[in-house]
Structures are given as C-alpha cells and as structure tokens.
Tab-separated table of C-alpha atoms and ligand atoms in Angstrom:
chain	number	residue	atom	x	y	z
M	1	MET	CA	68.147	24.734	-57.321
M	2	HIS	CA	67.755	27.410	-59.905
M	3	LYS	CA	66.959	31.024	-59.449
M	4	HIS	CA	63.243	31.699	-59.382
M	5	THR	CA	62.493	28.021	-59.237
M	6	ILE	CA	59.074	27.035	-58.019
M	7	VAL	CA	59.385	23.371	-57.183
M	8	PRO	CA	56.079	21.742	-58.076
M	9	ASP	CA	54.528	20.310	-54.965
M	10	SER	CA	53.376	17.172	-56.688
M	11	THR	CA	56.602	15.985	-58.275
M	12	ALA	CA	60.023	14.894	-57.111
M	13	PRO	CA	62.959	17.242	-57.786
M	14	SER	CA	63.439	17.245	-61.530
M	15	LYS	CA	67.047	16.098	-61.829
M	16	ALA	CA	67.301	12.336	-61.711
M	17	ASP	CA	70.916	12.558	-60.575
M	18	VAL	CA	70.155	14.569	-57.429
M	19	PRO	CA	71.218	12.309	-54.560
M	20	ARG	CA	68.576	11.354	-52.063
M	21	ALA	CA	68.394	14.097	-49.486
M	22	PRO	CA	69.606	13.393	-46.008
M	23	HIS	CA	67.125	14.323	-43.315
M	24	PRO	CA	68.732	17.232	-41.459
M	25	LEU	CA	65.963	17.660	-38.878
M	26	ILE	CA	65.513	14.024	-37.959
M	27	GLY	CA	66.845	13.406	-34.480
M	28	ALA	CA	66.490	17.076	-33.489
M	29	GLU	CA	66.447	17.635	-29.747
M	30	PHE	CA	65.053	20.454	-27.663
M	31	VAL	CA	67.702	22.774	-26.215
M	32	VAL	CA	66.007	25.823	-24.731
M	33	ALA	CA	62.941	28.038	-25.014
M	34	ALA	CA	64.341	31.564	-24.849
M	35	ALA	CA	62.168	34.489	-23.808
M	36	GLU	CA	65.015	36.966	-24.157
M	37	PRO	CA	68.340	37.116	-26.018
M	38	SER	CA	70.404	36.331	-22.910
M	39	GLN	CA	68.836	32.875	-22.967
M	40	PHE	CA	69.923	32.085	-26.521
M	41	PRO	CA	72.513	29.337	-26.875
M	42	ALA	CA	75.992	30.748	-27.454
M	43	ALA	CA	76.305	31.599	-31.129
M	44	GLY	CA	78.529	28.997	-32.715
M	45	PRO	CA	76.923	26.341	-34.882
M	46	ALA	CA	74.937	27.362	-37.947
M	47	GLU	CA	71.274	28.123	-37.315
M	48	ILE	CA	68.186	27.818	-39.507
M	49	ALA	CA	65.142	29.760	-38.328
M	50	PHE	CA	61.516	28.788	-38.941
M	51	ALA	CA	59.039	31.652	-38.981
M	52	GLY	CA	55.453	32.268	-39.954
M	53	ARG	CA	52.179	33.885	-39.074
M	54	SER	CA	50.306	32.180	-36.247
M	55	ASN	CA	48.486	29.153	-37.569
M	56	ALA	CA	50.487	29.079	-40.825
M	57	GLY	CA	51.511	25.496	-40.107
M	58	LYS	CA	54.999	26.091	-38.714
M	59	SER	CA	54.854	23.560	-35.888
M	60	SER	CA	53.391	20.973	-38.225
M	61	ALA	CA	56.162	21.630	-40.754
M	62	ILE	CA	58.924	21.292	-38.145
M	63	ASN	CA	57.372	18.120	-36.801
M	64	ALA	CA	57.001	16.696	-40.308
M	65	LEU	CA	60.646	17.447	-41.136
M	66	ALA	CA	61.793	15.999	-37.821
M	67	ALA	CA	59.427	13.022	-38.224
M	68	ARG	CA	58.186	13.674	-34.702
M	69	ASN	CA	54.685	14.307	-33.462
M	70	ARG	CA	55.424	16.762	-30.734
M	71	LEU	CA	58.872	18.260	-31.175
M	72	ALA	CA	57.423	21.683	-31.939
M	73	PHE	CA	54.175	22.297	-30.138
M	74	ALA	CA	51.241	23.235	-32.288
M	75	SER	CA	49.975	26.630	-31.205
M	76	ARG	CA	46.806	25.854	-29.354
M	77	ALA	CA	46.675	29.429	-28.154
M	78	PRO	CA	48.137	31.714	-30.808
M	79	GLY	CA	49.920	34.662	-29.283
M	80	ARG	CA	51.009	32.866	-26.155
M	81	THR	CA	54.200	31.297	-27.380
M	82	GLN	CA	56.504	34.307	-27.397
M	83	GLN	CA	59.680	32.366	-27.141
M	84	ILE	CA	62.341	31.308	-29.564
M	85	VAL	CA	62.711	27.581	-29.174
M	86	PHE	CA	66.090	26.145	-30.106
M	87	PHE	CA	66.630	22.582	-31.251
M	88	ARG	CA	69.960	20.912	-31.809
M	89	LEU	CA	70.314	18.808	-34.939
M	90	ARG	CA	72.369	15.641	-35.168
M	91	SER	CA	74.886	17.667	-37.196
M	92	GLY	CA	75.328	19.968	-34.192
M	93	ASP	CA	73.623	22.841	-36.004
M	94	TYR	CA	70.576	24.575	-34.546
M	95	VAL	CA	67.007	25.152	-35.609
M	96	ALA	CA	65.286	28.172	-34.089
M	97	ASP	CA	61.480	28.044	-33.972
M	98	LEU	CA	60.423	31.712	-33.932
M	99	PRO	CA	57.195	32.939	-32.328
M	100	GLY	CA	54.234	33.132	-34.698
M	101	TYR	CA	53.349	36.653	-35.732
M	102	GLY	CA	50.421	38.495	-37.257
M	103	TYR	CA	47.842	37.310	-34.779
M	104	ALA	CA	45.276	40.089	-34.546
M	105	ALA	CA	44.020	39.382	-31.022
M	106	VAL	CA	47.370	40.016	-29.307
M	107	PRO	CA	47.362	43.364	-27.464
M	108	LYS	CA	49.407	45.983	-29.277
M	109	ALA	CA	51.958	46.451	-26.482
M	110	VAL	CA	52.628	42.719	-26.291
M	111	LYS	CA	52.817	42.530	-30.052
M	112	GLU	CA	55.468	45.228	-30.170
M	113	ILE	CA	57.715	43.574	-27.573
M	114	TRP	CA	57.307	40.322	-29.393
M	115	GLN	CA	58.024	41.811	-32.804
M	116	ASP	CA	61.116	43.561	-31.469
M	117	PHE	CA	62.325	40.250	-30.102
M	118	LEU	CA	61.735	38.434	-33.358
M	119	TRP	CA	63.087	41.287	-35.474
M	120	GLY	CA	66.188	41.569	-33.279
M	121	TYR	CA	66.909	37.880	-33.662
M	122	VAL	CA	66.396	37.799	-37.412
M	123	THR	CA	68.441	40.907	-38.129
M	124	THR	CA	71.340	40.405	-35.716
M	125	ARG	CA	71.875	36.718	-35.002
M	126	PRO	CA	75.316	36.180	-36.524
M	127	THR	CA	75.068	32.435	-37.040
M	128	LEU	CA	71.675	32.456	-38.761
M	129	VAL	CA	72.353	31.070	-42.247
M	130	GLY	CA	68.844	30.761	-43.671
M	131	LEU	CA	65.191	31.411	-42.950
M	132	VAL	CA	62.343	28.995	-43.615
M	133	ALA	CA	59.131	31.017	-43.885
M	134	MET	CA	55.807	29.221	-43.600
M	135	VAL	CA	53.074	30.863	-45.664
M	136	ASP	CA	49.554	29.415	-45.772
M	137	SER	CA	49.078	28.519	-49.437
M	138	ARG	CA	45.407	29.527	-49.264
M	139	ARG	CA	46.202	32.983	-47.988
M	140	GLY	CA	49.429	33.837	-49.777
M	141	LEU	CA	52.124	36.260	-48.664
M	142	LYS	CA	50.833	38.846	-46.179
M	143	ASP	CA	52.263	42.220	-45.207
M	144	SER	CA	53.666	40.738	-41.989
M	145	ASP	CA	55.500	38.045	-43.973
M	146	GLU	CA	56.848	40.680	-46.304
M	147	ALA	CA	58.045	42.777	-43.354
M	148	LEU	CA	59.975	39.812	-41.979
M	149	LEU	CA	61.625	39.114	-45.322
M	150	GLN	CA	62.411	42.807	-45.654
M	151	GLY	CA	64.389	42.571	-42.421
M	152	PHE	CA	66.262	39.475	-43.481
M	153	LEU	CA	66.911	39.450	-47.213
M	154	PRO	CA	69.170	42.513	-47.474
M	155	SER	CA	71.771	40.537	-45.505
M	156	GLY	CA	72.127	38.338	-48.594
M	157	ARG	CA	71.059	35.175	-46.810
M	158	PRO	CA	68.581	32.792	-48.442
M	159	VAL	CA	64.926	32.155	-47.679
M	160	LEU	CA	62.833	29.064	-48.292
M	161	VAL	CA	59.107	29.762	-48.420
M	162	LEU	CA	57.021	26.703	-47.636
M	163	ALA	CA	53.532	27.250	-49.055
M	164	THR	CA	51.789	25.177	-46.399
M	165	LYS	CA	48.582	23.114	-46.333
M	166	ILE	CA	48.858	22.705	-50.093
M	167	ASP	CA	46.758	19.543	-49.752
M	168	LYS	CA	43.751	21.793	-49.262
M	169	LEU	CA	44.066	23.161	-52.800
M	170	THR	CA	43.174	21.713	-56.196
M	171	ALA	CA	45.934	21.408	-58.783
M	172	THR	CA	44.840	24.658	-60.413
M	173	GLU	CA	44.679	26.475	-57.088
M	174	ARG	CA	48.136	25.184	-56.164
M	175	ARG	CA	49.656	26.639	-59.290
M	176	ALA	CA	47.887	29.938	-58.712
M	177	SER	CA	49.032	30.041	-55.089
M	178	LEU	CA	52.694	29.325	-55.876
M	179	THR	CA	52.703	31.748	-58.790
M	180	GLY	CA	51.069	34.426	-56.651
M	181	ILE	CA	53.605	34.058	-53.837
M	182	ARG	CA	56.464	34.099	-56.338
M	183	ALA	CA	55.118	37.181	-58.094
M	184	ARG	CA	54.733	39.101	-54.868
M	185	ILE	CA	58.287	38.255	-53.821
M	186	ASP	CA	59.664	39.249	-57.216
M	187	THR	CA	57.799	42.549	-57.055
M	188	ALA	CA	58.607	43.352	-53.446
M	189	PHE	CA	62.239	42.303	-53.351
M	190	ALA	CA	63.538	42.630	-56.896
M	191	ALA	CA	67.299	42.191	-56.413
M	192	PHE	CA	66.907	39.901	-53.398
M	193	ALA	CA	64.192	37.730	-54.927
M	194	PRO	CA	66.661	35.199	-56.393
M	195	ALA	CA	67.636	34.256	-52.836
M	196	VAL	CA	64.072	33.070	-52.219
M	197	GLN	CA	62.776	29.638	-53.173
M	198	VAL	CA	59.117	28.680	-52.968
M	199	ILE	CA	57.980	25.097	-52.402
M	200	GLY	CA	54.466	23.715	-52.027
M	201	PHE	CA	54.290	21.849	-48.723
M	202	SER	CA	51.903	19.606	-46.846
M	203	ALA	CA	52.762	18.263	-43.425
M	204	LEU	CA	49.578	16.216	-43.572
M	205	ARG	CA	50.400	14.480	-46.854
M	206	ARG	CA	54.160	14.800	-46.464
M	207	GLU	CA	54.572	16.707	-49.708
M	208	GLY	CA	57.570	18.940	-50.293
M	209	ILE	CA	59.543	17.372	-47.462
M	210	GLU	CA	62.431	16.092	-49.533
M	211	ALA	CA	62.724	19.335	-51.493
M	212	ALA	CA	62.785	21.328	-48.239
M	213	GLU	CA	65.387	18.985	-46.739
M	214	GLN	CA	67.651	19.439	-49.730
M	215	VAL	CA	67.532	23.205	-49.412
M	216	ILE	CA	68.186	23.153	-45.658
M	217	GLN	CA	70.982	20.614	-46.028
M	218	GLY	CA	72.545	22.761	-48.735
M	219	TRP	CA	72.584	25.801	-46.462
M	220	LEU	CA	74.158	23.832	-43.626
M	221	GLN	CA	76.812	22.298	-45.857
M	222	GLU	CA	77.621	25.668	-47.333
M	223	SER	CA	78.045	27.141	-43.858
M	224	ARG	CA	80.530	24.412	-43.000
M	225	ILE	CA	82.787	25.119	-45.927
M	226	GLY	CA	82.867	28.675	-44.710
M	227	GLY	CA	81.435	30.420	-47.738
M	228	ALA	CA	78.421	32.664	-47.946
M	229	PRO	CA	75.097	30.820	-47.951
M	230	PRO	CA	73.903	29.839	-51.423
M	231	GLN	CA	72.053	32.548	-53.257
M	232	SER	CA	70.033	30.335	-55.551
O	1	LIG	P1	51.550	27.181	-36.326
O	1	LIG	O1	50.707	28.083	-35.498
O	1	LIG	O2	52.127	27.935	-37.494
O	1	LIG	O3	52.575	26.400	-35.586
O	1	LIG	O4	50.543	26.148	-37.048
O	1	LIG	P2	50.198	24.627	-36.689
O	1	LIG	O5	51.278	23.731	-37.175
O	1	LIG	O6	49.788	24.552	-35.278
O	1	LIG	O7	48.947	24.398	-37.667
O	1	LIG	C1	47.819	25.240	-37.623
O	1	LIG	C2	46.617	24.470	-38.118
O	1	LIG	O8	46.792	24.093	-39.486
O	1	LIG	C3	46.363	23.182	-37.349
O	1	LIG	O9	44.970	23.009	-37.218
O	1	LIG	C4	46.957	22.118	-38.246
O	1	LIG	O10	46.346	20.863	-38.096
O	1	LIG	C5	46.693	22.685	-39.626
O	1	LIG	N1	47.714	22.219	-40.571
O	1	LIG	C6	49.050	22.358	-40.452
O	1	LIG	N2	49.684	21.795	-41.500
O	1	LIG	C7	48.735	21.284	-42.308
O	1	LIG	C8	48.766	20.582	-43.565
O	1	LIG	O11	49.796	20.274	-44.156
O	1	LIG	N3	47.553	20.258	-44.098
O	1	LIG	C9	46.389	20.559	-43.504
O	1	LIG	N4	45.258	20.223	-44.132
O	1	LIG	N5	46.308	21.205	-42.320
O	1	LIG	C10	47.475	21.561	-41.721
C-alpha cells in the first residue's frame, strides 16, 4: 500500500502481482468480554482493535471479515455494550472489538467511564499493533473519531479507516466521501496521516473485504518479524 492511498471501493487492488489475501479473521473465536482491564487476556499475541461510533457498522464489518453472522453482535441497543470483546484468530493473534462511542443518549457519567476505558486501552495496550476505525461513509469523520485517532496515531502505529455502508452511495458520492475523509485526516494529523489508509467498505455487498484483509494481515506479519508496524 502506498502512502495516502485511497483504495477505490469498486476495484480490486491495483497490482496484479499482489498475492490473494489470506483471511485473517476467518475462524475467529470468542475469548472474553472484558468490562475492566483486569479481565483483558494477558498481553502477548499481537492485537488489532476495531473501533467506531455506535451504529457505524463495526459489528457488521467484523462479521463480514470473519464470514460469520453473529461473531460480533450488532448493537441493538447502542450504549449498552461497554465491554471490550476479545476474539482469538487462527494465527493466535487477537482482535479487540471496542465499545461504540459517540452515542448521544448515553448519560454523561456513563459516557466518561466508558471513554476512559476505551481511551486507556487504545493508548496503553502494549500489544496493540493497529486500529481499524469504522466511519459511516455517509457521515464522514466526526470529532469523536478524530479524538480516538488523536490518542492512537502519535504512537506511530497504523490505522485502517473503513468507510462503511458504501453501498448506500452513488459512485460520485463514494468518491466525495473517501476524499472528504482523507482530507480531514491529512488536515488533522499532518505528520501521522501517512499511517492512515482509507478503504470504502460494504459488509452488505462484501466490498473492500480483500483490501482490508491485506492490510490486517500485513500488520500481523510485521508484528511477527518483530519490527515496528508498517507506516504506509
Ligand atoms: P455497530 O453499532 O457499529 O456495530 O453497527 P452495526 O454493524 O450494528 O450496523 C448498524 C446498522 O447499519 C445496522 O442496521 C446494519 O444493518 C447497517 N449496516 C451495517 N453495515 C452495512 C453495510 O455495509 N451496508 C448497509 N446498507 N447497511 C449496513
């Protein structure tokens, strides 16, 4: 992947010689739903976290990548799932499904505990190698998304933004959405922006799956050879 690349949602990765991506999330199994850090699995294997505003399509994205219907539970009641759910991949690595954020109806006190929990995980978890951020393609990057990235990117680790529900947009709207998300990241994060990739994604139509798998697989492989996660 190249710096600043926006992978078009409607086409396969451009290089014909890119090997077919393995499917890192297929076969994922539930490990634990942690309501506090003491319940986290012992830090050891590499971890990829999935985050997003409530209703952004995070559960659907995880399920689509895992090719399962109900691995991650769709948030029927936004604001209620204040746990970090860990899944173990076939590779032995972990996926952490972070609680949805940005839901207006959650009482402020609850929201603060929840944000501290999420923020603490994202900023201090030593084995977290990359963050997959779900952003609703119709809404674009919100302040709460930006705040999360602000907490994560200075560590030098990479982010994959999945612009979700892209099937709901026309071709012109898709381009505008991806360009808008990219522009906001470039403006907000300047030096860290090259560590962020943006991919159009549809769980419904299974678009962007292979591109997302390649990025995730790349992070996991990089973590195994002991180097820093890829920056581009
Ligand atoms: P979460 O709260 O971020 O986990 O979001 P969910 O995965 O539960 O999805 C929220 C809503 O968006 C649900 O009504 C989903 O059916 C819908 N949704 C999720 N992904 C897609 C998609 O790719 N296309 C469309 N059209 N709708 C989607």
